[in-house]
XYZ file of C-alpha atoms in Angstrom:
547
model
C 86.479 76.183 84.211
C 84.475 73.365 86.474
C 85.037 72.862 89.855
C 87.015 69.738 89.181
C 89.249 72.188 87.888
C 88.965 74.467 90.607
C 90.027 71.846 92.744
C 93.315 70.939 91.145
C 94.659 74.393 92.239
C 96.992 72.943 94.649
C 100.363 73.360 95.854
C 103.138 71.597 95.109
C 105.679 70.596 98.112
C 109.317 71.633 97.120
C 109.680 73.743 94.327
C 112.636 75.168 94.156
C 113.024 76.372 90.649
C 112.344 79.883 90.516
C 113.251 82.478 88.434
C 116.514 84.300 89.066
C 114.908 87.500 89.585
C 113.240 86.596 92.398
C 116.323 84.982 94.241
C 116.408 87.030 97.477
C 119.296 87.227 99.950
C 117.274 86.534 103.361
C 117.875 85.199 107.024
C 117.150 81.767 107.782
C 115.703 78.861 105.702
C 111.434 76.580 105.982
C 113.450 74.740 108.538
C 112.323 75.088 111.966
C 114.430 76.086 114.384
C 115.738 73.432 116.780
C 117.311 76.075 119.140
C 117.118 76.021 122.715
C 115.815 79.444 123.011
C 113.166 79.220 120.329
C 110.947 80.629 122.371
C 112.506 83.531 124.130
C 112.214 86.730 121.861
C 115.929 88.408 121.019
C 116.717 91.193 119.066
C 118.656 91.436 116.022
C 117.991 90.064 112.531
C 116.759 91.089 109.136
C 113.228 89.897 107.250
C 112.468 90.016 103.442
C 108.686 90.252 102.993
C 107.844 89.516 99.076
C 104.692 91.958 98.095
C 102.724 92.122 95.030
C 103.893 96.211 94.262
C 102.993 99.129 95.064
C 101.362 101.046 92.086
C 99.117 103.717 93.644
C 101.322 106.031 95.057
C 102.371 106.768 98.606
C 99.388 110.095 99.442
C 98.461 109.207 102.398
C 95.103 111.084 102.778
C 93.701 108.841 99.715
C 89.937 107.977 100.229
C 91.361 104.297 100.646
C 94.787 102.611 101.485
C 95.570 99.833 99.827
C 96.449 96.689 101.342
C 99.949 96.708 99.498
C 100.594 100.452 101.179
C 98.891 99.652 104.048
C 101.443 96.686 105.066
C 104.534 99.597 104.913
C 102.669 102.153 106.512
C 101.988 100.356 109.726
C 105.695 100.147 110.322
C 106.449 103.420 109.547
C 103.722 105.300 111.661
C 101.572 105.047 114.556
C 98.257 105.600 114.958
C 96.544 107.555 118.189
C 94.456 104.521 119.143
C 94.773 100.379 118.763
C 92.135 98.422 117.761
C 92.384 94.458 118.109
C 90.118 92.002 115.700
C 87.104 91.883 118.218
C 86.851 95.872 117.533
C 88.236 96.466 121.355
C 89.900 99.753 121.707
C 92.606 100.556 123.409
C 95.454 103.457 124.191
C 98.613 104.268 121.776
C 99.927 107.774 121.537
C 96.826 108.958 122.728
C 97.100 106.877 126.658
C 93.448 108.212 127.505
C 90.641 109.828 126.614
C 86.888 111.416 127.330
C 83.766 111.295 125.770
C 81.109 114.358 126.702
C 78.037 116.052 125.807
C 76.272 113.111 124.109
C 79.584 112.060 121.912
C 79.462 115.850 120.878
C 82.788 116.509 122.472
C 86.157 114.534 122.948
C 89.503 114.680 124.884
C 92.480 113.209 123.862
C 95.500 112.585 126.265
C 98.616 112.362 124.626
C 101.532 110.233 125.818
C 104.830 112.044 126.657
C 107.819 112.143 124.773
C 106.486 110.589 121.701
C 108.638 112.222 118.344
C 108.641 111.884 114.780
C 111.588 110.154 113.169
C 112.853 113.530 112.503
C 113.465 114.599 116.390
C 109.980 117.396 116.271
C 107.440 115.993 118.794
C 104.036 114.429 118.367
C 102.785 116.937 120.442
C 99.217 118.766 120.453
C 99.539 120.651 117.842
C 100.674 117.895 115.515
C 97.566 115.773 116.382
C 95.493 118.845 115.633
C 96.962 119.508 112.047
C 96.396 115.583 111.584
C 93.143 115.553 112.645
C 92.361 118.864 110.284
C 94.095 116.541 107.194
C 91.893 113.766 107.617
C 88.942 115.802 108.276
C 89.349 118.984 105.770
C 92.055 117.352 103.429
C 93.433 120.760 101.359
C 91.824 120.806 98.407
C 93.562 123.615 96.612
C 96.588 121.251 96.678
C 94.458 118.658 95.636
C 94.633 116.772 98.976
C 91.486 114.510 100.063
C 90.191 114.423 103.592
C 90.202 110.461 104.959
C 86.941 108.887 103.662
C 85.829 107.279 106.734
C 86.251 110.491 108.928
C 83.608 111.279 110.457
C 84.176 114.792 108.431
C 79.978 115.817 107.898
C 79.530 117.094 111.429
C 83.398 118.064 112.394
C 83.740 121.302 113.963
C 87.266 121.891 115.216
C 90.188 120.162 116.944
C 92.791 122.390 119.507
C 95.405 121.927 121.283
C 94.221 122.892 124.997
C 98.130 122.330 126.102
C 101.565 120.059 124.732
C 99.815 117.354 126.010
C 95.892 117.999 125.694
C 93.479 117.734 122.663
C 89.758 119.018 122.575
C 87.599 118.025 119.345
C 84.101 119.357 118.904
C 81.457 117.951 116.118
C 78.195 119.285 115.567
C 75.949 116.244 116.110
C 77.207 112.666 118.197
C 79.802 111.024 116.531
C 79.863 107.719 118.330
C 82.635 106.672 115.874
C 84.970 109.048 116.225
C 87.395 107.317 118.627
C 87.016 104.071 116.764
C 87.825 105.785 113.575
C 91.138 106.867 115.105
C 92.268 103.341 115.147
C 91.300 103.287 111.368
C 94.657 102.539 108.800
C 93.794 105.752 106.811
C 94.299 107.762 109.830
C 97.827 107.856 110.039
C 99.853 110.420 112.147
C 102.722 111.827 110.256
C 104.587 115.041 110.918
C 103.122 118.215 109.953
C 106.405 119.025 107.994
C 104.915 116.244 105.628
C 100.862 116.949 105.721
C 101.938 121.030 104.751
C 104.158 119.404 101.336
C 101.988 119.518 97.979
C 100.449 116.467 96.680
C 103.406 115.800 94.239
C 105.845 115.752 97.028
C 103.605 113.838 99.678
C 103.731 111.471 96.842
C 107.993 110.815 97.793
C 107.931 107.969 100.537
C 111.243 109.895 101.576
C 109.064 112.779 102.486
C 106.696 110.786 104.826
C 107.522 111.319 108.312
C 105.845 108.969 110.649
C 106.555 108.032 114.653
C 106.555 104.261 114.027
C 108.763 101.560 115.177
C 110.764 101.007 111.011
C 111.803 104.233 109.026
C 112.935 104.458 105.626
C 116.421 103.363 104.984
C 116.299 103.305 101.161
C 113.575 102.427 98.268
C 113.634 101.956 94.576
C 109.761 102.539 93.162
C 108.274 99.262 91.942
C 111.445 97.028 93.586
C 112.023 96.997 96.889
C 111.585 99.242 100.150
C 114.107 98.941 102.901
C 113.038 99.655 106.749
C 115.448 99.987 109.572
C 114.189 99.764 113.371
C 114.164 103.208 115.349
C 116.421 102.788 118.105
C 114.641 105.336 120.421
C 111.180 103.845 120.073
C 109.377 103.137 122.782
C 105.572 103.806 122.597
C 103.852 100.792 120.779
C 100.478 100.210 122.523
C 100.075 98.186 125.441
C 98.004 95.465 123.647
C 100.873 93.976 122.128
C 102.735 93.854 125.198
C 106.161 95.131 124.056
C 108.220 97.629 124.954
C 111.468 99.545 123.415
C 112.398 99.512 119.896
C 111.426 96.629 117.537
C 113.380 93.599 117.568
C 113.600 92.810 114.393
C 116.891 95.229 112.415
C 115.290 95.540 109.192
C 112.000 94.947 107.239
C 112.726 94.227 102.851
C 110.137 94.536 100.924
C 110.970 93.126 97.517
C 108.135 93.332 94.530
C 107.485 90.437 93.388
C 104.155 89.970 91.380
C 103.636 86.447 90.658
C 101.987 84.809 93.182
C 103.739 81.475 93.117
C 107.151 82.568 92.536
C 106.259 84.454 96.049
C 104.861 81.651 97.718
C 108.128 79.497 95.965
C 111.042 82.028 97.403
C 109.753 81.548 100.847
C 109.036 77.688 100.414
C 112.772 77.346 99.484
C 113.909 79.485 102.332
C 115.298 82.712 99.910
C 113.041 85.068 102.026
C 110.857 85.041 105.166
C 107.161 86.587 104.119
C 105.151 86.642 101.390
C 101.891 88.552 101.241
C 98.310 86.325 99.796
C 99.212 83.301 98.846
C 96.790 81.206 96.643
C 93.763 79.545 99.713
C 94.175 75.900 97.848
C 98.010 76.221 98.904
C 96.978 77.072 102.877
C 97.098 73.626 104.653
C 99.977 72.385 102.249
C 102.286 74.979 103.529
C 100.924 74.307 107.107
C 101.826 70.684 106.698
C 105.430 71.570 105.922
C 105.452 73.514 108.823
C 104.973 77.383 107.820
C 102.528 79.705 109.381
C 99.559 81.423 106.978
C 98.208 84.125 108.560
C 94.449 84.478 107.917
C 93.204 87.453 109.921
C 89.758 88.538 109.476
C 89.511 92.428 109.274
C 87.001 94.535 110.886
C 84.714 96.117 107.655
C 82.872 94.916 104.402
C 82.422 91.439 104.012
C 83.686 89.864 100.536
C 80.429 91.028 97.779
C 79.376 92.947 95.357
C 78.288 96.786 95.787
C 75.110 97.089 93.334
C 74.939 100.001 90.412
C 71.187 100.383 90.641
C 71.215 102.888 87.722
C 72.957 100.079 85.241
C 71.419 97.830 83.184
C 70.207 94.574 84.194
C 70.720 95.534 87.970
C 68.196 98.454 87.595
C 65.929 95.410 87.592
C 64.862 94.359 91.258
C 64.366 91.312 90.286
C 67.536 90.147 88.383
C 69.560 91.842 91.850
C 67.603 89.015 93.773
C 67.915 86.117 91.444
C 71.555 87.074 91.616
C 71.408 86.606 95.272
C 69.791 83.605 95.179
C 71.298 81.833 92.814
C 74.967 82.292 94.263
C 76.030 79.133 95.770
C 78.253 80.015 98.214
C 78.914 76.631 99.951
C 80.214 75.435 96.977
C 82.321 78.952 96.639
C 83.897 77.934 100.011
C 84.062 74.375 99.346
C 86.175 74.833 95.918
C 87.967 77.862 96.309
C 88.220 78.458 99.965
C 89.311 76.681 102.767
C 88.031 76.435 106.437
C 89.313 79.713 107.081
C 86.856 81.645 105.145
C 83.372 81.326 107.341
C 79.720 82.073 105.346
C 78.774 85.816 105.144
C 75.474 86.588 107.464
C 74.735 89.927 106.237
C 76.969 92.313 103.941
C 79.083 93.437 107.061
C 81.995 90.971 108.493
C 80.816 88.988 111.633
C 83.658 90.430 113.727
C 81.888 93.604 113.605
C 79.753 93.739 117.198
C 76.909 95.348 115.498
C 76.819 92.508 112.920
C 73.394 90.605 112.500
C 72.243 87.165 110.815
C 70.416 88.273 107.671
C 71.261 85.673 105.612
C 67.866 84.199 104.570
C 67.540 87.359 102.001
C 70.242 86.220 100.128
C 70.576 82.218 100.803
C 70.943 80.127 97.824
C 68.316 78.622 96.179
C 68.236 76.465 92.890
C 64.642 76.991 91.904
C 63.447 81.035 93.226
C 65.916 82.559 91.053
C 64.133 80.745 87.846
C 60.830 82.318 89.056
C 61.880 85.762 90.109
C 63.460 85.977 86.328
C 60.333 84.046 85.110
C 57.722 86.729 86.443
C 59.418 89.989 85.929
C 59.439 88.356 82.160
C 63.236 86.951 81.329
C 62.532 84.111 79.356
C 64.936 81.701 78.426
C 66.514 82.256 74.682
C 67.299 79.768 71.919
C 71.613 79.770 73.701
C 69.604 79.018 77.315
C 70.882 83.133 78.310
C 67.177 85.029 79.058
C 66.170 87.912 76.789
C 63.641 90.359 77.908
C 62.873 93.755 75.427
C 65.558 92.000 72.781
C 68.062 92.588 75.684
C 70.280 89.555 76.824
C 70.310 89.194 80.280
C 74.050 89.845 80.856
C 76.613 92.539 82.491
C 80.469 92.585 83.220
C 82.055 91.450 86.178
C 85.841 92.451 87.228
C 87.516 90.390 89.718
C 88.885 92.225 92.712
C 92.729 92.397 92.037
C 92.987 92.965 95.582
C 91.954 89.540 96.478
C 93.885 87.305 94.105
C 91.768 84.703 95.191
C 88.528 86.058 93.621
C 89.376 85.334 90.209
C 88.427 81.903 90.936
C 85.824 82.523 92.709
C 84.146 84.792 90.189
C 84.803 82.064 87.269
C 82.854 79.922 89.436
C 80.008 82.381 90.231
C 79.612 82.983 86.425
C 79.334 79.139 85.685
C 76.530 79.219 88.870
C 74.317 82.432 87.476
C 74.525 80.621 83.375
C 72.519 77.598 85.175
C 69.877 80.112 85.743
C 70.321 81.973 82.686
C 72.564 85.032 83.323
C 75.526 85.254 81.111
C 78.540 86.749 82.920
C 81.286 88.444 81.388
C 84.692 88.120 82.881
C 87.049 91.299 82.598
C 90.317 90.466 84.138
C 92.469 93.833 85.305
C 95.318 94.300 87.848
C 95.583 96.796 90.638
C 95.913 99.872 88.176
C 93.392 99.207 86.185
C 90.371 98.469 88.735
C 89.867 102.278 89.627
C 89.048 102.880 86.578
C 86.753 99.645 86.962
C 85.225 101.383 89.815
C 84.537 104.701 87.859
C 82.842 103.456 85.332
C 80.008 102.116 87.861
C 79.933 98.538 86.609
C 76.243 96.297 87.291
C 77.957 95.151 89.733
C 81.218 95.996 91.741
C 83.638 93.941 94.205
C 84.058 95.033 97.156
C 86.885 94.957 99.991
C 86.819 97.495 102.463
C 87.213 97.449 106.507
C 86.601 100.189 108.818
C 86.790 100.163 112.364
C 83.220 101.755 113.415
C 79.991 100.568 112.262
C 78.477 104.126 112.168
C 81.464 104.979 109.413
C 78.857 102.710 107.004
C 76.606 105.810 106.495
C 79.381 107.191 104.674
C 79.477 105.058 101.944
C 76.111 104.069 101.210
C 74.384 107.273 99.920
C 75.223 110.562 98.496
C 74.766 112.459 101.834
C 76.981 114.712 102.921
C 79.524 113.625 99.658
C 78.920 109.944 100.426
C 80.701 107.187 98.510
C 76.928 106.791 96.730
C 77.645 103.040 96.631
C 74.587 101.963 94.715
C 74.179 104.767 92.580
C 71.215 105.863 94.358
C 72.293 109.401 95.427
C 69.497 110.234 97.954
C 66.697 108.563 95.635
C 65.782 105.690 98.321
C 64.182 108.135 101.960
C 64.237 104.820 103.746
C 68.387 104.134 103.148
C 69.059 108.103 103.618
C 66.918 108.017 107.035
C 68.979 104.832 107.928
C 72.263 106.418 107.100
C 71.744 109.571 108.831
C 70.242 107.862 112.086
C 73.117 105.255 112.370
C 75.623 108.071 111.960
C 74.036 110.692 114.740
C 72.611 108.509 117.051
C 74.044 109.470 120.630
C 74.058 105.990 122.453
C 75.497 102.820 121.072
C 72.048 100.663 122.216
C 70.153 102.831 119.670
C 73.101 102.914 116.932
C 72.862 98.630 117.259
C 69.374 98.733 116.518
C 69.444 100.974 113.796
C 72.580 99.110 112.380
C 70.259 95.993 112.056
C 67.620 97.272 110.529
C 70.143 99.062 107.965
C 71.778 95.843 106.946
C 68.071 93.718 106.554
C 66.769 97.079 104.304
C 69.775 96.782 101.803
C 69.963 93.125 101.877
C 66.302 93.129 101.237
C 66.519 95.471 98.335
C 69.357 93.629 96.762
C 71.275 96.626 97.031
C 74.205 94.408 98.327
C 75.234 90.680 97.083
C 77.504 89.259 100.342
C 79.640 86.054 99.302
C 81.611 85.432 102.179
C 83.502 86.930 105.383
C 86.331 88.221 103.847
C 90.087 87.184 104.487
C 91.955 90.056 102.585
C 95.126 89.556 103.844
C 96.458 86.265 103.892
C 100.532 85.758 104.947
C 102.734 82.779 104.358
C 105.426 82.910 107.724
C 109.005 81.055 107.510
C 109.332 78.935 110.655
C 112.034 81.136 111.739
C 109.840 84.119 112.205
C 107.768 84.608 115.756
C 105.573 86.966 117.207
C 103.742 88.291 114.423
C 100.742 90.242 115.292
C 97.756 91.146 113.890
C 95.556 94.231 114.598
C 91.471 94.833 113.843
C 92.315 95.386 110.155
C 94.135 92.402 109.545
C 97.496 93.952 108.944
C 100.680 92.059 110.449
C 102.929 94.055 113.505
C 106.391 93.185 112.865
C 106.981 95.705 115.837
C 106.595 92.565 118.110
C 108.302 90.073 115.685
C 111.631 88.287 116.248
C 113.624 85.609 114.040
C 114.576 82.427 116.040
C 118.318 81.650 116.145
């Protein structure tokens, strides 16, 4: 496809003919209200949100949440602390708390009168049996711990009184209260955290705090949430108090992309979750919201399988780099909204740094690189070095609808320099299995909340993620890793962090495109005060529908 055709992808202003399975009973209609109290907040009302589906399962304690899960989790539980999308902390169930002994040991304060949905409080002793889950996970019931814990140097959590929580690690962990604000950590009664994986599995059996509950569901259809009358500790950030406002949440499965941005367009439902970029300032124009949050985490790129062939090559890792255009990524297949990557974390992270000259585009240094480490160009223009074409797989991030495009354009950019790409095109269930098979190259989209969570990912230490298939091969990356997780003062951990992100951009260990925008929503006029928090999920705690 050429970027003429790229740039065709655009949407078209009042469809209406959609198919009669996505025909949604829903509240209010793309016209904006004209009411006199538009914008005073009132209660009442009911919301369908239109979602690609949920097909990984609703355990919790999963190394990663998916976005889709993630969306209906955040209405359905709180978390102990709030992070906005400048990485500020701030209090939620936990209204206070101490750091001592060089980030050794914490404190949490809990707020009173907080409760699960089924009347048992969030007291103590149900933080400490959450904080165990995340940490420990069970394995004998086949339960993971929360990847991004900080789990390596965790000694114990206890209750100290109802109200009163004392956790110990073994080394600093700087990130610890960040992490708490993390989507994976989750509070949910400890009825629910002692069920077996099967039955954790049963989104009736997951018993959060939050603002929504589960009022009924039908796997792979549609989810309904009712607001929790007695609710009344959302954090202070989003300056609302009491139970939502909103009666119910819908979310309806629909997978098709513009038959969800199509039912909102013609008024049959209120949200729909990543619409195509091209369509962004189209729908704006007719007057709809798109939310494009930036998260706080990994920005849009490709982890690199150093083990795999042609990526074992230095070289071809660099000339990959380099010959990645990605102002012509943004100018085809993004939109204003998406800014350039600087280094392979996203530049809302305060620890991020401007590394971009060791990956900027260049038309003639990937030719040379290839040319010197001895890929020379074949009789079909691809390079051949030892009888091997120079060529690997590449899977576009299902995740991310929008990165189908922009891989078809990245593999048209690396054949002018000789690198054939080979497009594999799977949907959410299939890319884990993308992921296991350690591809050349691998698309990433993860946040995270703390910068020192990154040594968890990067190298086999201490059951790392292992992201580029180095285990602890590389001294310089484990030394890295291990100082940016222990260090004991953040001035340190920032310096570290910088030299960490020029080492693996350096090493073409990591190919950044650009800043990531995960999550995109399209908004009916009708709906106000959404909200979004660090990781770029929407609060429909605070949301209202204009009458």
């Amino acid at each position: 496809m050429n970027t003429t055709e790229f740039r065709r992808r655009v949407f078209l202003a009042g469809i209406t003919a959609i198919t009669g399975s996505a025909v949604l009973t829903a509240c209010g209609g793309p016209a904006a209200s004209t009411s006199s109290d538009a914008g005073t907040p009132v209660d009442g009302g009911n919301i369908t949100f239109l979602i690609q589906g949920y097909d990984t399962g609703w355990v919790s304690s999963k190394t990663s949440i998916s976005s889709y899960e993630g969306n209906l989790w955040g209405q359905i539980t709180d978390k102990l602390v709030y992070v906005d999308d400048k990485g500020q902390l701030s209090p939620w169930v936990a209204e206070s708390w101490e750091e001592l002994n060089g980030a050794k040991d914490f404190v949490l304060h809990l707020k009173d009168g907080v409760t699960f949905s089924d009347g048992t409080p969030l007291d103590a002793a149900a933080v400490v049996a959450n904080l165990n889950a995340w940490a420990k996970g069970a394995p004998d019931r086949g339960i993971s711990k929360v990847g991004l814990f900080p789990s390596s140097n965790f000694v114990s959590a206890e209750a100290a009184d109802a109200k009163t929580v004392k956790v110990s690690f073994s080394s600093p962990a700087l990130g610890f209260i960040a992490t708490l604000a993390y989507h994976g950590c989750i509070l949910l009664s400890p009825k629910t955290l002692a069920l077996p994986l099967d039955a954790q599995a049963d989104l009736a059996q997951e018993i959060g705090s939050g603002p929504f509950v589960l009022k009924s569901w039908k796997q792979g259809d549609s989810y309904v949430l009712e607001k929790r009358k007695d609710y009344n500790w959302g954090p202070a950030a989003l300056s609302h108090t009491g139970p939502a406002r909103l009666d119910t949440i819908t979310y309806k499965v629909i997978k098709d992309t513009s038959v969800r941005t199509s039912t909102v367009a013609s008024g049959q439902a209120e949200v729909a979750f990543n619409v195509e970029p091209q369509e962004i300032e189209s729908l704006k124009a007719q007057g709809f919201t798109v939310g494009t949050p930036k998260y706080l985490g990994f920005v849009d790129g490709f982890q690199v399988n150093t083990q795999a062939f042609p990526t074992n090559d230095p070289s071809v890792r660099q000339a990959i780099q380099h010959g990645i255009d990605r102002e012509e990524i943004r100018a085809t297949v993004y939109t204003a909204d998406w800014d350039a990557a600087t280094t392979f974390i996203q530049g809302n992270v305060p620890e991020a740094g401007d590394y971009s000259s060791a990956f900027a585009f260049d038309a003639d240094k990937p030719r040379k690189l290839l040319d010197d480490a001895g890929w020379k160009p074949g009789p079909d223009g691809f390079r051949v070095k030892d009888g091997k074409v120079l060529e690997f797989p590449l899977t576009p991030n299902p995740y991310v609808p929008s990165t189908k495009a922009e891989d078809e354009l990245i593999a048209q950019q690396l054949e002018r320099i000789g690198i054939k790409v080979n497009l594999k095109v799977v949907d959410v269930a299939g890319y884990s299995a993308i992921q296991a098979s350690r591809p050349p190259l691998f698309q990433t989209s993860r946040s995270f909340v703390d910068v020192g969570t990154v040594a968890g990912v990067l190298t086999s230490q201490n059951n790392g993620e292992n992201w580029f298939n180095l285990g602890t091969g590389d001294q310089k990356l484990n030394d890295l890793s291990t100082a940016i997780a222990s260090a004991s003062d953040r001035a340190s951990r920032e310096k570290i962090a910088g030299e960490l992100q020029q080492y693996v951009l350096e090493q073409g260990y990591f190919i950044p495109l650009n800043q990531l925008v995960q999550r995109l929503y399209l908004i009916s006029p009708t709906v106000k005060g959404v909200q979004y928090n660090g990781l770029a999920y929407a609060n429909f705690y605070t949301a209202w529908l204009a009458k």
